[in-house]
Amino acid sequence: ARVYLTNALEPASDRQHRLDLLPALAHEAQAVNEIKRKQRFTVVIGNPPYSKSSQNQSAWIDGIMEEYKRTVRAAETQIQALSDDYSKFLRLAHFTLEASNLGILSYITNNSWLDGPLFRDMRSSMTSYFHSIHLLNLHGDSRKQFLPPEGKADENVFDIQQGVLVSALSRAPLHKQQCAVRYAELWGTREERYNALGHNSPSKTSFESLQPTPPFYLFIRVAKEMEAEFNNGWHLYDVFGTGDQKADNHESYGAGFVTQQDKFAVGYSIDEIAGNVAEFLNPSVTDDALWERFDFCSTNQWDFKRAKRELMGLDIRRLIRRCLYRPFDFRFTVFDRNVCTIIRKRITMQFEQPNVGLLSTRRVTRLPYNNVFVCNTFAEYKVASHDRNTIVFPLWIYSDDEGKSAGLFDEEKHRLNLNPTFLRALAQTLNQQMGADGLPHSVKPEDIFHYAYAILHSPGYRSRYAEFLKIDFPRLPLARNLELFLELAKVGAEITGLHLLESPKLDHPITEYINGRTPVVEKVSWSKNTVWLDKEQTTGFKGVRKEVWNFHIGGYQVCQKWLKDRGPKKGKPGRTLSDEHIAHYQKIVVALSETIRLMQEIDEVIEQHGGWPGAFSSEKAESE
């Protein structure tokens, strides 16, 4: 049969194999090396493994993978998904067929490469080489809670979390026509999908033609007019920063900090987090007890013995920082690599001085889109999303004497973190002259920030561009006139104040705390416009409307999560709410209630100025 046991992701080896030890394997290794050197293939089929942390890191496979990283390597800060084993096997098959200059590739894989922004070079390269691409999306991703067509289920065909794709790509000899990309999808139960796959063939499947276009070459169904409209807006990477994207990735925006060992590294108070470190350093507490107490796990960034050694003798309280851990949820951590393992100092330290930051994510896995928030302090990397990095876009960048972002700075040594090219385009669209400060006349830096925050809270924006918000960062459309811009900025300022818990409206609660017992968070539930803290439903917050209870930010149901995080854990009772906690939760309810009202007001303002897309510039103007 000429079937060989080998690692296909490794090149032919010149290493001599000892025939006296395992002669069968030695002969097979010799034979497969000759095949790897000389044999050409026209058919490649398989179900390659999915492993984001790939162990296959030979120079050879990494070298040919560069074809799929032509533009993303320079533009992105994190491209690990392109090192997944299934990505490497796709490249291997592509590379193998290039050597033959004809053939067919058919795989069952993770379906992320259909629309993932990091895979844009892969899709572009495939359309350049293959003449025909057929894609059957079996969906089934348990992490992406997108609604299937009405009445349909979305069960995975395998016992895995990732969605599944069947692909067939072919190359005809001497073919010169444009690549034809065809797409179909299957929804339903596992049994329904098995039945459809078992009784149908490609010729019996209704495929629709796609026309992948730059910059993403998407292998999914999109409305072309809407895609062009969305792409006409300004990418957040182009709104913030200096315009030098590669440099800006290191200074002007970046992901929030990461703790990894949350039970140890995050506390609800200064005393609690300081107590965690004191317990960790207590010589009378055994290492085994500490591992069990804090649920430690080994990571590349954190080492137990190093942490013990380096934390000893430090003034821990001097290193403690208040931080935004989840929406409206402030905690404390120690800014040292042995506690908060990935500090990302260039971004986090921008908030040692007065500042405000827009929090957003690339892609969403749950619709409707709500992956946006705001901070004026250090932000953890999952504030604006339950499952992916939160990117922080500060309005101001503070620098030391050498112009590098770091540490505690003189407040005067800061610059506006808005791209000059974007500011010129904004001035042109608003028909405003540029001032000496680089801003359009009649516009303040905060106005621009608040305008962006309003747009990203527009229900119309979120629904209109839902398909594209699943793929990449939001795009910021520019208002056609100054009046619309300032009206939206005004509403955005109100929402910003609410989310930073600075609005005077928060001083007027709309809920009543009813107390039938000690305010311990025991079991969080909602009924009759009341959020209950106990099983008997005697203690809670009365006056929480259903839409407020169900309101989500970053995939989190805020009213539930803030309390649930303070509930019982592994046999330990829930936390007792202090008067300060009760007042804080009541402010959250006000903030969410007002946010819902103001979101509707945003759409009303837009409608008064022509609605979508008429209220916004149809051209991505840039003033040289």
Coordinates of N, CA and C in Angstrom, one line a residue, residues 26-176:
A26 N 13.6 1.5 10.7 CA 14.7 2.1 10.0 C 14.6 2.1 8.5
H27 N 14.1 0.9 8.0 CA 13.9 0.9 6.5 C 12.8 1.8 6.1
E28 N 11.8 1.9 6.9 CA 10.6 2.8 6.6 C 11.1 4.3 6.6
A29 N 12.0 4.6 7.6 CA 12.5 6.0 7.6 C 13.3 6.3 6.4
Q30 N 14.1 5.4 6.0 CA 14.9 5.6 4.8 C 14.1 5.7 3.6
A31 N 13.0 4.9 3.5 CA 12.1 4.9 2.3 C 11.4 6.3 2.2
V32 N 10.8 6.7 3.4 CA 10.0 7.9 3.4 C 10.9 9.2 3.1
N33 N 12.2 9.1 3.5 CA 13.1 10.2 3.2 C 13.2 10.3 1.7
E34 N 13.4 9.2 1.0 CA 13.5 9.3 -0.5 C 12.2 9.8 -1.1
I35 N 11.0 9.4 -0.5 CA 9.8 9.9 -1.1 C 9.7 11.4 -0.8
K36 N 10.1 11.9 0.3 CA 10.0 13.3 0.6 C 10.9 14.1 -0.3
R37 N 12.0 13.5 -0.7 CA 12.9 14.2 -1.6 C 12.5 14.2 -3.0
K38 N 11.9 13.1 -3.5 CA 11.7 12.9 -5.0 C 10.3 12.8 -5.4
Q39 N 9.4 12.3 -4.6 CA 8.1 11.9 -5.0 C 7.2 13.2 -5.2
R40 N 6.4 13.2 -6.2 CA 5.4 14.3 -6.3 C 4.0 13.7 -6.1
F41 N 3.1 14.6 -5.5 CA 1.7 14.1 -5.2 C 0.7 15.1 -5.9
T42 N -0.4 14.5 -6.3 CA -1.5 15.3 -6.9 C -2.8 15.2 -6.1
V43 N -2.8 14.4 -5.0 CA -3.9 14.3 -4.1 C -3.4 14.4 -2.7
V44 N -4.0 15.3 -1.9 CA -3.7 15.4 -0.5 C -5.0 15.4 0.3
I45 N -5.2 14.4 1.2 CA -6.4 14.4 1.9 C -6.1 14.1 3.4
G46 N -7.0 14.5 4.3 CA -6.7 14.2 5.7 C -7.6 15.0 6.7
N47 N -7.4 14.7 7.9 CA -8.1 15.4 9.0 C -7.0 15.8 10.0
P48 N -6.2 16.8 9.7 CA -5.0 17.2 10.5 C -5.4 17.6 11.9
P49 N -4.5 17.4 12.8 CA -4.8 17.8 14.2 C -4.9 19.3 14.4
Y50 N -5.7 19.6 15.5 CA -5.8 21.0 15.8 C -5.0 21.2 17.1
S51 N -4.0 22.0 17.1 CA -3.2 22.3 18.3 C -2.5 23.7 18.2
K52 N -3.1 24.6 18.9 CA -2.7 26.0 18.8 C -1.2 26.1 19.3
S53 N -0.9 25.4 20.3 CA 0.5 25.4 20.9 C 1.2 24.2 20.2
S54 N 1.5 24.4 18.9 CA 2.1 23.4 18.1 C 3.5 23.0 18.6
Q55 N 3.8 21.7 18.6 CA 5.1 21.2 18.9 C 6.0 21.0 17.7
N56 N 5.4 21.2 16.5 CA 6.1 21.0 15.3 C 6.7 22.3 14.8
Q57 N 7.9 22.6 15.3 CA 8.5 23.9 15.1 C 9.8 23.8 14.3
S58 N 9.9 22.9 13.3 CA 11.1 22.7 12.5 C 11.3 24.0 11.7
A59 N 12.5 24.3 11.4 CA 12.8 25.4 10.6 C 12.2 25.3 9.2
W60 N 12.1 24.1 8.7 CA 11.5 23.9 7.4 C 10.0 24.3 7.3
I61 N 9.2 23.8 8.2 CA 7.8 24.1 8.1 C 7.6 25.6 8.5
D62 N 8.3 26.1 9.4 CA 8.2 27.5 9.7 C 8.6 28.4 8.6
G63 N 9.6 27.9 7.8 CA 10.0 28.7 6.6 C 8.9 28.7 5.5
I64 N 8.3 27.6 5.2 CA 7.3 27.7 4.2 C 6.0 28.3 4.7
M65 N 5.8 28.4 6.0 CA 4.6 29.1 6.6 C 4.7 30.6 6.3
E66 N 5.8 31.1 6.0 CA 6.0 32.6 5.8 C 5.1 33.1 4.7
E67 N 4.7 32.2 3.7 CA 3.8 32.6 2.7 C 2.5 33.0 3.2
Y68 N 2.1 32.4 4.3 CA 0.8 32.8 5.0 C 0.9 33.9 6.0
K69 N 2.1 34.5 6.0 CA 2.3 35.6 7.0 C 2.9 36.9 6.4
R70 N 2.7 37.0 5.1 CA 3.3 38.1 4.3 C 3.0 39.5 4.8
T71 N 1.7 39.7 5.1 CA 1.3 41.0 5.6 C 1.0 41.0 7.1
V72 N 0.6 39.9 7.6 CA 0.1 39.9 9.0 C 1.3 40.0 10.0
R73 N 2.4 39.5 9.6 CA 3.6 39.6 10.5 C 3.9 41.0 10.9
A74 N 3.9 41.9 9.9 CA 4.2 43.3 10.2 C 3.1 44.1 10.9
A75 N 1.8 43.6 10.6 CA 0.7 44.4 11.1 C 0.1 43.9 12.4
E76 N 0.4 42.7 12.8 CA -0.2 42.1 14.0 C 0.8 41.9 15.1
T77 N 0.3 42.0 16.3 CA 1.2 41.7 17.5 C 1.2 40.3 17.9
Q78 N 0.1 39.6 17.6 CA -0.1 38.2 18.0 C -0.6 37.3 16.9
I79 N 0.3 36.4 16.4 CA -0.1 35.6 15.2 C 0.0 34.1 15.5
Q80 N -0.2 33.8 16.8 CA 0.0 32.4 17.2 C -0.9 31.4 16.5
A81 N -2.1 31.9 16.1 CA -3.1 31.0 15.4 C -2.5 30.4 14.2
L82 N -1.6 31.2 13.5 CA -1.0 30.7 12.3 C 0.0 29.6 12.5
S83 N 0.3 29.3 13.8 CA 1.2 28.2 14.1 C 0.4 27.0 14.5
D84 N -0.9 27.0 14.5 CA -1.7 25.8 14.8 C -1.3 24.7 13.8
D85 N -1.3 23.5 14.3 CA -0.9 22.3 13.5 C -1.8 22.3 12.2
Y86 N -3.1 22.5 12.3 CA -3.9 22.4 11.1 C -3.5 23.4 10.1
S87 N -3.1 24.6 10.5 CA -2.6 25.7 9.6 C -1.4 25.2 8.9
K88 N -0.5 24.5 9.6 CA 0.8 24.0 9.0 C 0.5 22.9 8.0
F89 N -0.5 22.0 8.3 CA -0.9 21.0 7.4 C -1.6 21.5 6.1
L90 N -2.3 22.6 6.2 CA -2.8 23.3 5.1 C -1.7 23.8 4.2
R91 N -0.7 24.4 4.8 CA 0.4 24.9 4.0 C 1.2 23.8 3.4
L92 N 1.4 22.7 4.2 CA 2.1 21.5 3.6 C 1.4 21.0 2.4
A93 N 0.1 20.9 2.4 CA -0.7 20.4 1.2 C -0.5 21.4 0.1
H94 N -0.7 22.6 0.3 CA -0.5 23.7 -0.7 C 0.9 23.6 -1.3
F95 N 1.9 23.5 -0.5 CA 3.3 23.5 -0.9 C 3.5 22.2 -1.8
T96 N 2.9 21.1 -1.3 CA 3.1 19.8 -2.0 C 2.5 19.9 -3.4
L97 N 1.3 20.5 -3.5 CA 0.7 20.6 -4.9 C 1.3 21.6 -5.8
E98 N 2.0 22.6 -5.1 CA 2.7 23.6 -5.9 C 3.9 22.9 -6.7
A99 N 4.5 21.9 -6.0 CA 5.6 21.1 -6.6 C 5.1 20.3 -7.8
S100 N 3.9 19.9 -7.8 CA 3.3 19.1 -8.9 C 2.6 20.0 -9.9
N101 N 2.3 21.2 -9.5 CA 1.6 22.2 -10.4 C 0.2 21.7 -10.8
L102 N -0.4 20.8 -10.1 CA -1.8 20.4 -10.3 C -2.1 19.5 -9.2
G103 N -3.5 19.3 -9.0 CA -3.9 18.3 -8.0 C -5.1 18.9 -7.2
I104 N -5.4 18.1 -6.2 CA -6.6 18.4 -5.3 C -6.2 18.2 -3.9
L105 N -6.7 19.1 -3.1 CA -6.5 19.1 -1.6 C -7.8 19.0 -0.9
S106 N -8.1 18.1 -0.1 CA -9.3 18.0 0.7 C -9.1 17.7 2.1
Y107 N -9.5 18.6 3.0 CA -9.3 18.4 4.4 C -10.6 18.6 5.2
I108 N -10.6 18.0 6.4 CA -11.6 18.3 7.4 C -10.7 19.0 8.5
T109 N -11.1 20.3 8.8 CA -10.3 21.1 9.7 C -11.2 22.0 10.6
N110 N -10.6 22.7 11.5 CA -11.2 23.8 12.2 C -11.7 24.8 11.2
N111 N -12.8 25.4 11.4 CA -13.3 26.4 10.4 C -12.9 27.8 10.6
S112 N -12.0 28.1 11.5 CA -11.6 29.4 11.8 C -10.9 30.2 10.7
W113 N -10.3 29.4 9.8 CA -9.6 30.1 8.7 C -10.5 30.6 7.6
L114 N -11.8 30.4 7.7 CA -12.7 30.9 6.7 C -12.8 32.5 6.8
D115 N -12.8 33.0 8.0 CA -12.9 34.4 8.2 C -12.0 35.1 9.2
G116 N -11.2 34.3 9.9 CA -10.2 34.9 10.9 C -9.3 35.9 10.2
P117 N -9.2 37.1 10.8 CA -8.3 38.1 10.1 C -6.9 37.7 10.0
L118 N -6.4 36.8 10.9 CA -5.0 36.4 10.8 C -4.7 35.5 9.6
F119 N -5.8 34.9 9.0 CA -5.6 34.0 8.0 C -5.8 34.6 6.6
R120 N -5.8 36.0 6.5 CA -6.0 36.7 5.3 C -5.0 36.4 4.2
D121 N -3.7 36.2 4.6 CA -2.7 35.9 3.7 C -2.8 34.5 3.2
M122 N -3.3 33.6 4.0 CA -3.5 32.2 3.6 C -4.6 32.2 2.5
R123 N -5.7 32.9 2.8 CA -6.8 32.9 1.8 C -6.4 33.6 0.5
S124 N -5.6 34.6 0.6 CA -5.1 35.3 -0.6 C -4.2 34.4 -1.4
S125 N -3.3 33.7 -0.7 CA -2.4 32.8 -1.4 C -3.1 31.7 -2.1
M126 N -4.2 31.1 -1.4 CA -4.9 30.0 -2.0 C -5.7 30.4 -3.2
T127 N -6.3 31.6 -3.2 CA -7.0 32.1 -4.4 C -6.1 32.4 -5.5
S128 N -4.8 32.7 -5.2 CA -3.8 33.0 -6.3 C -3.3 31.7 -7.0
Y129 N -3.4 30.6 -6.2 CA -2.8 29.3 -6.8 C -3.9 28.4 -7.3
F130 N -4.9 28.1 -6.5 CA -5.9 27.1 -6.9 C -7.0 27.7 -7.8
H131 N -7.5 26.9 -8.7 CA -8.5 27.5 -9.6 C -9.9 27.2 -9.1
S132 N -10.1 26.3 -8.2 CA -11.4 26.0 -7.6 C -11.3 25.7 -6.2
I133 N -12.2 26.4 -5.4 CA -12.2 26.1 -3.9 C -13.7 25.9 -3.5
H134 N -13.9 24.7 -2.9 CA -15.3 24.4 -2.4 C -15.2 24.3 -0.9
L135 N -16.1 24.9 -0.2 CA -16.1 25.0 1.3 C -17.5 24.6 1.8
L136 N -17.5 23.6 2.7 CA -18.7 23.2 3.3 C -18.6 23.4 4.8
N137 N -19.2 24.4 5.3 CA -19.1 24.8 6.7 C -20.1 24.0 7.5
L138 N -19.6 23.2 8.5 CA -20.4 22.4 9.3 C -20.7 23.1 10.7
H139 N -20.2 24.3 10.9 CA -20.4 25.1 12.1 C -20.1 24.3 13.3
G140 N -20.9 24.4 14.4 CA -20.8 23.6 15.6 C -19.8 24.1 16.6
D141 N -19.4 25.4 16.5 CA -18.4 26.0 17.5 C -19.2 26.3 18.8
S142 N -18.9 25.6 19.8 CA -19.6 25.9 21.1 C -19.2 27.2 21.8
R143 N -18.1 27.8 21.3 CA -17.6 29.0 21.9 C -18.2 30.2 21.2
K144 N -18.7 30.0 20.0 CA -19.2 31.1 19.2 C -20.7 31.0 19.2
Q145 N -21.4 31.7 20.0 CA -22.8 31.6 20.3 C -23.6 32.4 19.3
F146 N -23.4 32.1 18.0 CA -24.2 32.8 16.9 C -25.4 31.9 16.7
L147 N -26.5 32.6 16.5 CA -27.8 31.9 16.3 C -27.9 31.2 14.9
P148 N -28.2 29.9 14.9 CA -28.4 29.3 13.6 C -29.8 29.7 13.0
P149 N -30.1 29.3 11.8 CA -31.4 29.7 11.2 C -32.5 29.2 12.1
E150 N -33.6 29.9 12.1 CA -34.7 29.6 12.9 C -35.1 28.1 12.8
G151 N -35.3 27.5 14.0 CA -35.7 26.1 14.0 C -34.6 25.1 13.8
K152 N -33.3 25.6 13.6 CA -32.2 24.6 13.4 C -31.3 24.6 14.7
A153 N -30.8 23.4 14.9 CA -29.8 23.2 16.0 C -28.4 23.5 15.4
D154 N -27.4 23.5 16.3 CA -26.0 23.7 15.9 C -25.1 22.8 16.7
E155 N -25.3 21.4 16.5 CA -24.5 20.5 17.2 C -23.2 20.1 16.4
N156 N -22.1 20.0 17.0 CA -20.9 19.7 16.3 C -20.9 18.2 15.9
V157 N -20.2 18.0 14.7 CA -20.2 16.6 14.2 C -19.2 15.8 15.0
F158 N -18.3 16.4 15.7 CA -17.3 15.7 16.6 C -17.5 16.2 18.1
D159 N -16.8 15.5 19.0 CA -16.9 15.9 20.4 C -15.8 16.9 20.7
I160 N -15.9 18.1 20.0 CA -14.9 19.1 20.2 C -15.6 20.5 20.3
Q161 N -14.9 21.5 20.7 CA -15.5 22.8 20.8 C -15.4 23.6 19.5
Q162 N -14.4 23.4 18.7 CA -14.2 24.1 17.5 C -15.2 23.8 16.4
G163 N -15.6 24.8 15.6 CA -16.4 24.5 14.5 C -15.6 23.7 13.4
V164 N -16.3 23.1 12.5 CA -15.7 22.1 11.6 C -16.0 22.5 10.1
L165 N -15.0 22.3 9.3 CA -15.1 22.7 7.9 C -14.6 21.5 7.0
V166 N -15.3 21.2 5.9 CA -14.8 20.3 4.9 C -14.4 21.2 3.7
S167 N -13.2 21.1 3.2 CA -12.8 21.9 2.1 C -12.2 21.0 1.0
A168 N -12.3 21.5 -0.2 CA -11.8 20.9 -1.4 C -11.2 21.9 -2.3
L169 N -9.9 21.9 -2.5 CA -9.2 22.9 -3.4 C -8.5 22.2 -4.5
S170 N -8.7 22.7 -5.7 CA -8.1 22.0 -6.9 C -7.4 23.0 -7.8
R171 N -6.4 22.4 -8.4 CA -5.5 23.2 -9.4 C -5.4 22.4 -10.7
A172 N -5.9 22.9 -11.8 CA -5.8 22.3 -13.1 C -4.5 22.7 -13.8
P173 N -3.9 21.9 -14.6 CA -2.7 22.2 -15.3 C -3.0 23.4 -16.3
L174 N -2.1 24.3 -16.3 CA -2.1 25.5 -17.2 C -3.3 26.3 -17.0
H175 N -4.0 26.2 -15.9 CA -5.2 27.0 -15.7 C -4.9 28.5 -15.4
K176 N -5.5 29.4 -16.1 CA -5.2 30.8 -15.9 C -6.4 31.7 -15.5

